[in-house]
Short mmCIF file of C-alpha atoms in Angstrom, two decimals:
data_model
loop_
_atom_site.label_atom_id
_atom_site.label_comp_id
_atom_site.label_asym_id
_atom_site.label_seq_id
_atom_site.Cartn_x
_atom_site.Cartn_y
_atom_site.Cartn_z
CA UNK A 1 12.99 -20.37 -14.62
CA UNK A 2 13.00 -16.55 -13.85
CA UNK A 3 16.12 -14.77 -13.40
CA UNK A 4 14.89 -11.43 -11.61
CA UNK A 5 16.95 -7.52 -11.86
CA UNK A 6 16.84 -7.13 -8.29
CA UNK A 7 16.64 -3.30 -7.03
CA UNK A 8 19.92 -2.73 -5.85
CA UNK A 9 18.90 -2.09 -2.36
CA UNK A 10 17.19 -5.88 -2.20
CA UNK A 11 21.24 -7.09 -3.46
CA UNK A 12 22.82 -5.03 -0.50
CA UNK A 13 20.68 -5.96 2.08
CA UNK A 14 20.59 -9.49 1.48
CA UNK A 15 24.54 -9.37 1.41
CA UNK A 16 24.70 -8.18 4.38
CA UNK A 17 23.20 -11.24 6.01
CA UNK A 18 25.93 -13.56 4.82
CA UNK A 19 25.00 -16.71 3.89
CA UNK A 20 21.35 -16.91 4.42
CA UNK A 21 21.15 -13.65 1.97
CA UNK A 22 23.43 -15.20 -0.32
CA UNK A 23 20.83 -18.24 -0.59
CA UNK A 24 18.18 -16.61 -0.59
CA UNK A 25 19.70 -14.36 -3.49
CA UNK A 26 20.37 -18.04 -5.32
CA UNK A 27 16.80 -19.78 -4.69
CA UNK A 28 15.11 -16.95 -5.60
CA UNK A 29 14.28 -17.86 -9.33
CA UNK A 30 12.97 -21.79 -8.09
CA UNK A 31 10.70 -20.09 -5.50
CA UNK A 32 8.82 -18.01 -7.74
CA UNK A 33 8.79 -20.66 -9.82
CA UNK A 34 6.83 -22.69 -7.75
CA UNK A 35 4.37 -19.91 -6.50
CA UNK A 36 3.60 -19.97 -10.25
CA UNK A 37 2.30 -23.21 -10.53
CA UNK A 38 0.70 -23.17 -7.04
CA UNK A 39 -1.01 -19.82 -7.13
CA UNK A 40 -1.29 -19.91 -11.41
CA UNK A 41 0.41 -16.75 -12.37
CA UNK A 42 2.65 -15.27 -14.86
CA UNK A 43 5.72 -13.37 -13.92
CA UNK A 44 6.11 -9.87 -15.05
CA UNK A 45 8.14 -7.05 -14.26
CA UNK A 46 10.41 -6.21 -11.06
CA UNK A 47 9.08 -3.45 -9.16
CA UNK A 48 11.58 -0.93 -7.64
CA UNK A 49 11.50 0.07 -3.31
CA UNK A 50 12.06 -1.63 -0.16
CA UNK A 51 15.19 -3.75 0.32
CA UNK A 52 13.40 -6.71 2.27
CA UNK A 53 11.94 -8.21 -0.57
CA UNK A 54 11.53 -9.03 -4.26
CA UNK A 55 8.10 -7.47 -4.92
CA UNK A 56 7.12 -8.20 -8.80
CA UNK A 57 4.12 -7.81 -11.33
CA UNK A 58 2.10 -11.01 -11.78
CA UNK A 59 -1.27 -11.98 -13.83
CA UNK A 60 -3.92 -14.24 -11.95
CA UNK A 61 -6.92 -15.72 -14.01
CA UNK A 62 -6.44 -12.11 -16.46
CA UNK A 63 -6.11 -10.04 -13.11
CA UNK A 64 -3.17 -7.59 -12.44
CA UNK A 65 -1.80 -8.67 -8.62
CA UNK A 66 1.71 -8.52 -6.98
CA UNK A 67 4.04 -11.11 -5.56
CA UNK A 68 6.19 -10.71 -2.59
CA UNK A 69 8.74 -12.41 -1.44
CA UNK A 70 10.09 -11.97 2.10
CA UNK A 71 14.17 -11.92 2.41
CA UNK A 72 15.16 -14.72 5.00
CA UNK A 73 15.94 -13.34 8.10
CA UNK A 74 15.31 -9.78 7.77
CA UNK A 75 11.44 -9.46 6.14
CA UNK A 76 7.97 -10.91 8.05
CA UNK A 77 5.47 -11.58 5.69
CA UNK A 78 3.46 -13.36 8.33
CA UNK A 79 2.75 -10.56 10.19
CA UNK A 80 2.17 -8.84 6.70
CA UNK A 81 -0.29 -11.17 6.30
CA UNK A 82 -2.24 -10.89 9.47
CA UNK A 83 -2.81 -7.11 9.23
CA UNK A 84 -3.83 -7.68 5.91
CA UNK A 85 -6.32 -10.08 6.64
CA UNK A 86 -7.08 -7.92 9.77
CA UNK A 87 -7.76 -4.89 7.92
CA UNK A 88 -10.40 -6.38 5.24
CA UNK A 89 -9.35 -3.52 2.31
CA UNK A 90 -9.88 -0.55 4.97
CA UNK A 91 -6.59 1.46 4.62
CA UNK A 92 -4.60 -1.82 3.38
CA UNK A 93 -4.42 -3.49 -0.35
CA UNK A 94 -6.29 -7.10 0.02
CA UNK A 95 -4.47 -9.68 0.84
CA UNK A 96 -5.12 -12.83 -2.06
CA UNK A 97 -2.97 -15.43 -1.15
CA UNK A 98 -0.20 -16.33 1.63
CA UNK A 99 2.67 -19.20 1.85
CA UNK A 100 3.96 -18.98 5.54
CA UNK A 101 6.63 -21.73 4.44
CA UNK A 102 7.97 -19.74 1.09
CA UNK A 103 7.14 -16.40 2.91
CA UNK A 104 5.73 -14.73 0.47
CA UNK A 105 2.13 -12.82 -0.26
CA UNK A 106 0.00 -12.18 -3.48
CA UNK A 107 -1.80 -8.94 -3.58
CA UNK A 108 -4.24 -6.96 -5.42
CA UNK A 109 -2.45 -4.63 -7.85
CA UNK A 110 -2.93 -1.05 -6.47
CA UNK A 111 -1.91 2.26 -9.00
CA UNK A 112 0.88 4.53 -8.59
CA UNK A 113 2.38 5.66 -5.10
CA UNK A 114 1.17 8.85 -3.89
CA UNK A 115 4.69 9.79 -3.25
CA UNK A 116 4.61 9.92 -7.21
CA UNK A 117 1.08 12.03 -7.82
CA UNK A 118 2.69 15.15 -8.31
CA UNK A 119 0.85 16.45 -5.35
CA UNK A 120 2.33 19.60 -3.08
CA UNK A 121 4.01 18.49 0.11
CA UNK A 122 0.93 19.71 2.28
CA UNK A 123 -1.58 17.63 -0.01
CA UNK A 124 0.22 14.67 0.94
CA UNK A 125 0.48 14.80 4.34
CA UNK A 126 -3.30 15.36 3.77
CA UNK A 127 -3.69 12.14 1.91
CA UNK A 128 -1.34 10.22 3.93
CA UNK A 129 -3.49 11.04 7.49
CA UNK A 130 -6.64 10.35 5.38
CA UNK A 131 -5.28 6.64 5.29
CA UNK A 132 -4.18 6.34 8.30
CA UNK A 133 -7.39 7.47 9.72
CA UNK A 134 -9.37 4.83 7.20
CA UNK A 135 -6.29 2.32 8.29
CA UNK A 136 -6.13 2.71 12.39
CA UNK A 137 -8.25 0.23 14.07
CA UNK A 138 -8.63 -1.23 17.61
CA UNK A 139 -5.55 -3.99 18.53
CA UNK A 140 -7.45 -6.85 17.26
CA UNK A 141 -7.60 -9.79 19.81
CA UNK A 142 -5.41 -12.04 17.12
CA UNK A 143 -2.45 -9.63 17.03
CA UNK A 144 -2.38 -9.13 20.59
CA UNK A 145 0.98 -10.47 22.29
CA UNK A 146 1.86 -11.25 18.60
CA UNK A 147 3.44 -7.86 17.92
CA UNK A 148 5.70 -5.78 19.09
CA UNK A 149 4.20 -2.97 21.53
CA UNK A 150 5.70 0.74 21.19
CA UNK A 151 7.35 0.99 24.44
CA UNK A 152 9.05 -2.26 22.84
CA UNK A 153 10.12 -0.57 19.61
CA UNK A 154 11.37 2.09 21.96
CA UNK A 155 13.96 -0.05 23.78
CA UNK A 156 14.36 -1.40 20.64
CA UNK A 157 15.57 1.72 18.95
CA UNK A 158 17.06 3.01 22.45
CA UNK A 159 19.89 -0.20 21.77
CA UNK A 160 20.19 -0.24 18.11
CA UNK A 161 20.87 3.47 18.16
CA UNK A 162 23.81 3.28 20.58
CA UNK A 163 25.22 0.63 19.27
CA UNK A 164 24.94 1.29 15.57
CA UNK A 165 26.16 4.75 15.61
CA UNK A 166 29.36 3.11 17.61
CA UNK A 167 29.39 0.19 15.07
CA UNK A 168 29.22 2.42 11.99
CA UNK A 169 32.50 4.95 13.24
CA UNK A 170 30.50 7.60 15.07
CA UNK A 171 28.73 8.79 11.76
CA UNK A 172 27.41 12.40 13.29
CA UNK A 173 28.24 13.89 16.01
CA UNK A 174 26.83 11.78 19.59
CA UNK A 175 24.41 14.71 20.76
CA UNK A 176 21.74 13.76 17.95
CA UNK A 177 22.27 9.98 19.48
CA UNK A 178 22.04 11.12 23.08
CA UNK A 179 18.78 12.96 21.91
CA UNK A 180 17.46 10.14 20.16
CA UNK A 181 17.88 8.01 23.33
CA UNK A 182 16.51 10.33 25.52
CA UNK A 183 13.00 10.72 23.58
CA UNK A 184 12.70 7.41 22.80
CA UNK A 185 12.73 6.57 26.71
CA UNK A 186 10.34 9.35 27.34
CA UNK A 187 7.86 7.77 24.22
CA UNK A 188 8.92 4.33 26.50
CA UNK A 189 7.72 6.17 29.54
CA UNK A 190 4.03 7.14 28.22
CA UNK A 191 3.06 3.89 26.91
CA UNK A 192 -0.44 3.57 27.52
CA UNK A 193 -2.47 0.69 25.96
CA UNK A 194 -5.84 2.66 26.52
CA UNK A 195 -4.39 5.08 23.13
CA UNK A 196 -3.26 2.01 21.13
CA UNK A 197 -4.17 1.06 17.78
CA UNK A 198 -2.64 -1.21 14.57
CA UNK A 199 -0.23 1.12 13.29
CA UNK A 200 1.05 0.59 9.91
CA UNK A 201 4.75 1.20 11.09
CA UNK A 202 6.48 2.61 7.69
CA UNK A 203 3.94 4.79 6.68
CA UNK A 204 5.25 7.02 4.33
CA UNK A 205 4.01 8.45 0.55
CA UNK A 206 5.86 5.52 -1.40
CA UNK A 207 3.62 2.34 0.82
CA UNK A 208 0.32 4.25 0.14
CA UNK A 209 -0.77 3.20 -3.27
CA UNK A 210 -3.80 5.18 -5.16
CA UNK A 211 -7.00 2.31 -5.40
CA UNK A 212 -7.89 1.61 -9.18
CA UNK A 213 -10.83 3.02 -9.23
CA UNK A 214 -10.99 6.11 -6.84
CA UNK A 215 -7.79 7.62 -7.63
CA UNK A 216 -8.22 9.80 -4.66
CA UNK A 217 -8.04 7.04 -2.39
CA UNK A 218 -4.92 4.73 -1.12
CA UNK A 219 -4.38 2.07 0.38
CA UNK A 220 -1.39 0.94 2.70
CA UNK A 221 1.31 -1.84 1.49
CA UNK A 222 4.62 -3.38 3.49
CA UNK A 223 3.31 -3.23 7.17
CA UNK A 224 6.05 -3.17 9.86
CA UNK A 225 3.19 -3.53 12.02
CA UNK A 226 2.64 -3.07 16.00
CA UNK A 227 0.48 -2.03 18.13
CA UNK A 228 1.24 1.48 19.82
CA UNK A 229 -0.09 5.43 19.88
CA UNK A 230 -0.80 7.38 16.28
CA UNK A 231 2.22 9.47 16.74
CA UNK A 232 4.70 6.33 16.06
CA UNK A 233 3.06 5.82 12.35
CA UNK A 234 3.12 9.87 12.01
CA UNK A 235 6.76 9.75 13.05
CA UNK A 236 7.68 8.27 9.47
CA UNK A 237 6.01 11.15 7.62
CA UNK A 238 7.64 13.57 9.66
CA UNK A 239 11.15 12.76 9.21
CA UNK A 240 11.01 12.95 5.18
CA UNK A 241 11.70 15.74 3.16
CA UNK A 242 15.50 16.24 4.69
CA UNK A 243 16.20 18.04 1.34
CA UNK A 244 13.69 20.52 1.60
CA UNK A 245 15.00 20.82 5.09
CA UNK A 246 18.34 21.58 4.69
CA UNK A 247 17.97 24.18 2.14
CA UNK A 248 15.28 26.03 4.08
CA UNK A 249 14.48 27.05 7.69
CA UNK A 250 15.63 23.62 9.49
CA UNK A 251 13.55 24.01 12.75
CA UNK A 252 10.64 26.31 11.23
CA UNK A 253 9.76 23.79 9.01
CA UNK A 254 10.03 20.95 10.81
CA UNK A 255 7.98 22.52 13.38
CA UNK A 256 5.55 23.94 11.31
CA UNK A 257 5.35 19.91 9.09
CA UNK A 258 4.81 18.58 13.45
CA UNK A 259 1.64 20.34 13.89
CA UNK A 260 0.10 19.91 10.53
CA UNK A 261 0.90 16.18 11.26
CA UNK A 262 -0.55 16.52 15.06
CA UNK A 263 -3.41 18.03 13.70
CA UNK A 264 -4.05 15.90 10.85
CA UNK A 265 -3.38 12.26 12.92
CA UNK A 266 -5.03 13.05 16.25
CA UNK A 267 -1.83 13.13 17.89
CA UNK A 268 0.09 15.76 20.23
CA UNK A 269 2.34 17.39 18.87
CA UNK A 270 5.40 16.31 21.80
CA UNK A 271 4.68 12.57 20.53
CA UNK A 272 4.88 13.70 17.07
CA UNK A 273 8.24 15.36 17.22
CA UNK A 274 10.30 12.97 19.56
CA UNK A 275 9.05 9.71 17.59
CA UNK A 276 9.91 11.75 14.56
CA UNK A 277 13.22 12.42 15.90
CA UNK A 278 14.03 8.85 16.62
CA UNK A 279 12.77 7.59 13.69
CA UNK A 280 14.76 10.04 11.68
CA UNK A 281 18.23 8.89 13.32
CA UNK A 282 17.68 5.28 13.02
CA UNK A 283 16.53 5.92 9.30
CA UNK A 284 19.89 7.51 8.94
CA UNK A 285 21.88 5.10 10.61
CA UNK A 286 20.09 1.95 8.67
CA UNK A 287 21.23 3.31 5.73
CA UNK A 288 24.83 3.34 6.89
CA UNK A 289 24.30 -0.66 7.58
CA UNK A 290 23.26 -1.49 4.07
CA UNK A 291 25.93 0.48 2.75
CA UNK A 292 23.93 3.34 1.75
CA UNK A 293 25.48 6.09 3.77
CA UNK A 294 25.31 9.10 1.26
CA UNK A 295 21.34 8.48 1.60
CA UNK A 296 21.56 8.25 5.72
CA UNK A 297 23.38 11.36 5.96
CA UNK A 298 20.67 13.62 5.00
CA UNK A 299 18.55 12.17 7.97
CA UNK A 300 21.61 12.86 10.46
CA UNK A 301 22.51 16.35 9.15
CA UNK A 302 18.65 17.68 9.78
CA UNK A 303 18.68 15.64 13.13
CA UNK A 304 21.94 17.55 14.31
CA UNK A 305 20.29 20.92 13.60
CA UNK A 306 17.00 20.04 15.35
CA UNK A 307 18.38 18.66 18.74
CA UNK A 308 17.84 21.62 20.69
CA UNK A 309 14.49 22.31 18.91
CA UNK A 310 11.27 21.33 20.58
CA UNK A 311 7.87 22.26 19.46
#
């Protein structure tokens, strides 16, 4: 039996799910276990990011591939499963096995994150829209009604802003909440299914892994997948790089990082910046609810300075 060094993250945010966290936490070793002997791997190391699940190096039949295991009631490796098998390889890693019942996924073993290339911040954006060009496809038929739609996520994020921010003891001040709220309705407001595709959901440098052998090509892992416009997968680029951020020209930057973004994704550059905006306060204020606040604060302090920015 496996006992696994869990990321510290994956310990925290099973915690704080109680008791189903806590088992999870404890059955861990037993599942893996018997994915083994179903799926005939070996175990190898624990791979580092996320917080929703153990992800770890396996062999298959002499093959590198990667197990993941979904955290009970907080990952959904069922939907992770259905974009895989919905994208075929184009912009995602191919899906090699799925157990709806132990949640969990095998995967063919991509290379190194192109968060971790060494590239220059504007050859990564470049990379990144390259993928999610390759990755963007039609709704398929399957998915619809099956995942959540953007003007969804919007509510969504319109509630768990609010009341997270209250919930955490008013972490920033409320007028990067109230502008949170108030694009997120307006992103609500222009749903339009005739400009939806599959979007990846958490697309940013760390989920797009280079492909084996094109090492100027990635491929897409960890879907939070629905189906809404291009701007609500560019969002996650777009709020990164809160260091850089800070020390430099706040709103300059982040204006001039929107249109490259626009340009790059097919989006406008209004979508760009209020989904980015949202997504960059709830990114803060998740990290506040899995204890993680020096890491959320960042995202809050460049939010403050851009609320009366628009591009």
């Amino acid at each position: 039996m496996h006992v696994f060094d869990l990321p510290e993250a994956v310990i925290k945010r099973a915690r704080s799910l109680g008791a189903p966290g806590e088992t999870w936490l404890t059955k861990l070793p037993e599942v893996v276990n018997e994915l083994a002997g179903t799926w005939g791997f070996t175990v190898g190391n624990v791979l580092a990011g996320g917080s929703e699940a153990l992800v770890v190096e396996t062999r298959r039949e002499g093959e590198p591939a990667i197990l993941k295991v979904g955290l009970s009631g907080s990952a959904d490796l069922a939907t992770e499963a259905r974009v895989y098998r919905a994208a075929a390889g184009r912009g995602y890693a191919t899906l090699l096995a799925h157990s709806a019942t132990r949640d969990a996924l095998l995967l063919e073993r991509l290379g190194q994150p192109l968060a971790q290339r060494g590239v220059d911040a504007v050859a990564e954006l470049e990379r990144l829209c390259e993928t999610l060009n390759a990755a963007w496809q039609t709704p398929p038929d399957a998915l619809r009604g099956m995942l959540m739609t953007g003007a969804e996520k919007s509510r969504w994020l319109i509630d768990f802003i609010d009341s997270t921010w209250r919930e955490q003891g008013e972490p920033c001040p409320r007028a990067p909440i109230d502008r949170a709220i108030a694009y997120a309705e307006l992103r609500e407001a222009a749903h339009s299914a005739s400009e939806h595709v599959l979007v990846h959901g958490d697309a940013h440098a760390l989920n797009a892994l280079t492909v084996p052998d094109d090492p100027d090509r990635f491929r897409f892992v960890d879907p939070d997948a629905l189906i809404a416009e291009r701007a609500c997968d560019l969002a996650v680029p777009m709020r990164e790089n809160n260091r850089e951020l800070l020390e430099g020209d706040t709103a300059k930057d982040a204006l001039a990082r929107c249109g490259r973004l626009a340009r790059l994704g097919g989006s406008s550059e209004d979508a760009v910046w209020q989904w980015g905006f949202v997504e960059r306060v709830s990114t803060g204020l998740v990290h506040f609810v899995i204890d993680m606040a020096d890491e959320g604060l960042p995202y809050l302090h460049v939010a403050e300075r851009l609320c009366d920015v628009k591009p």
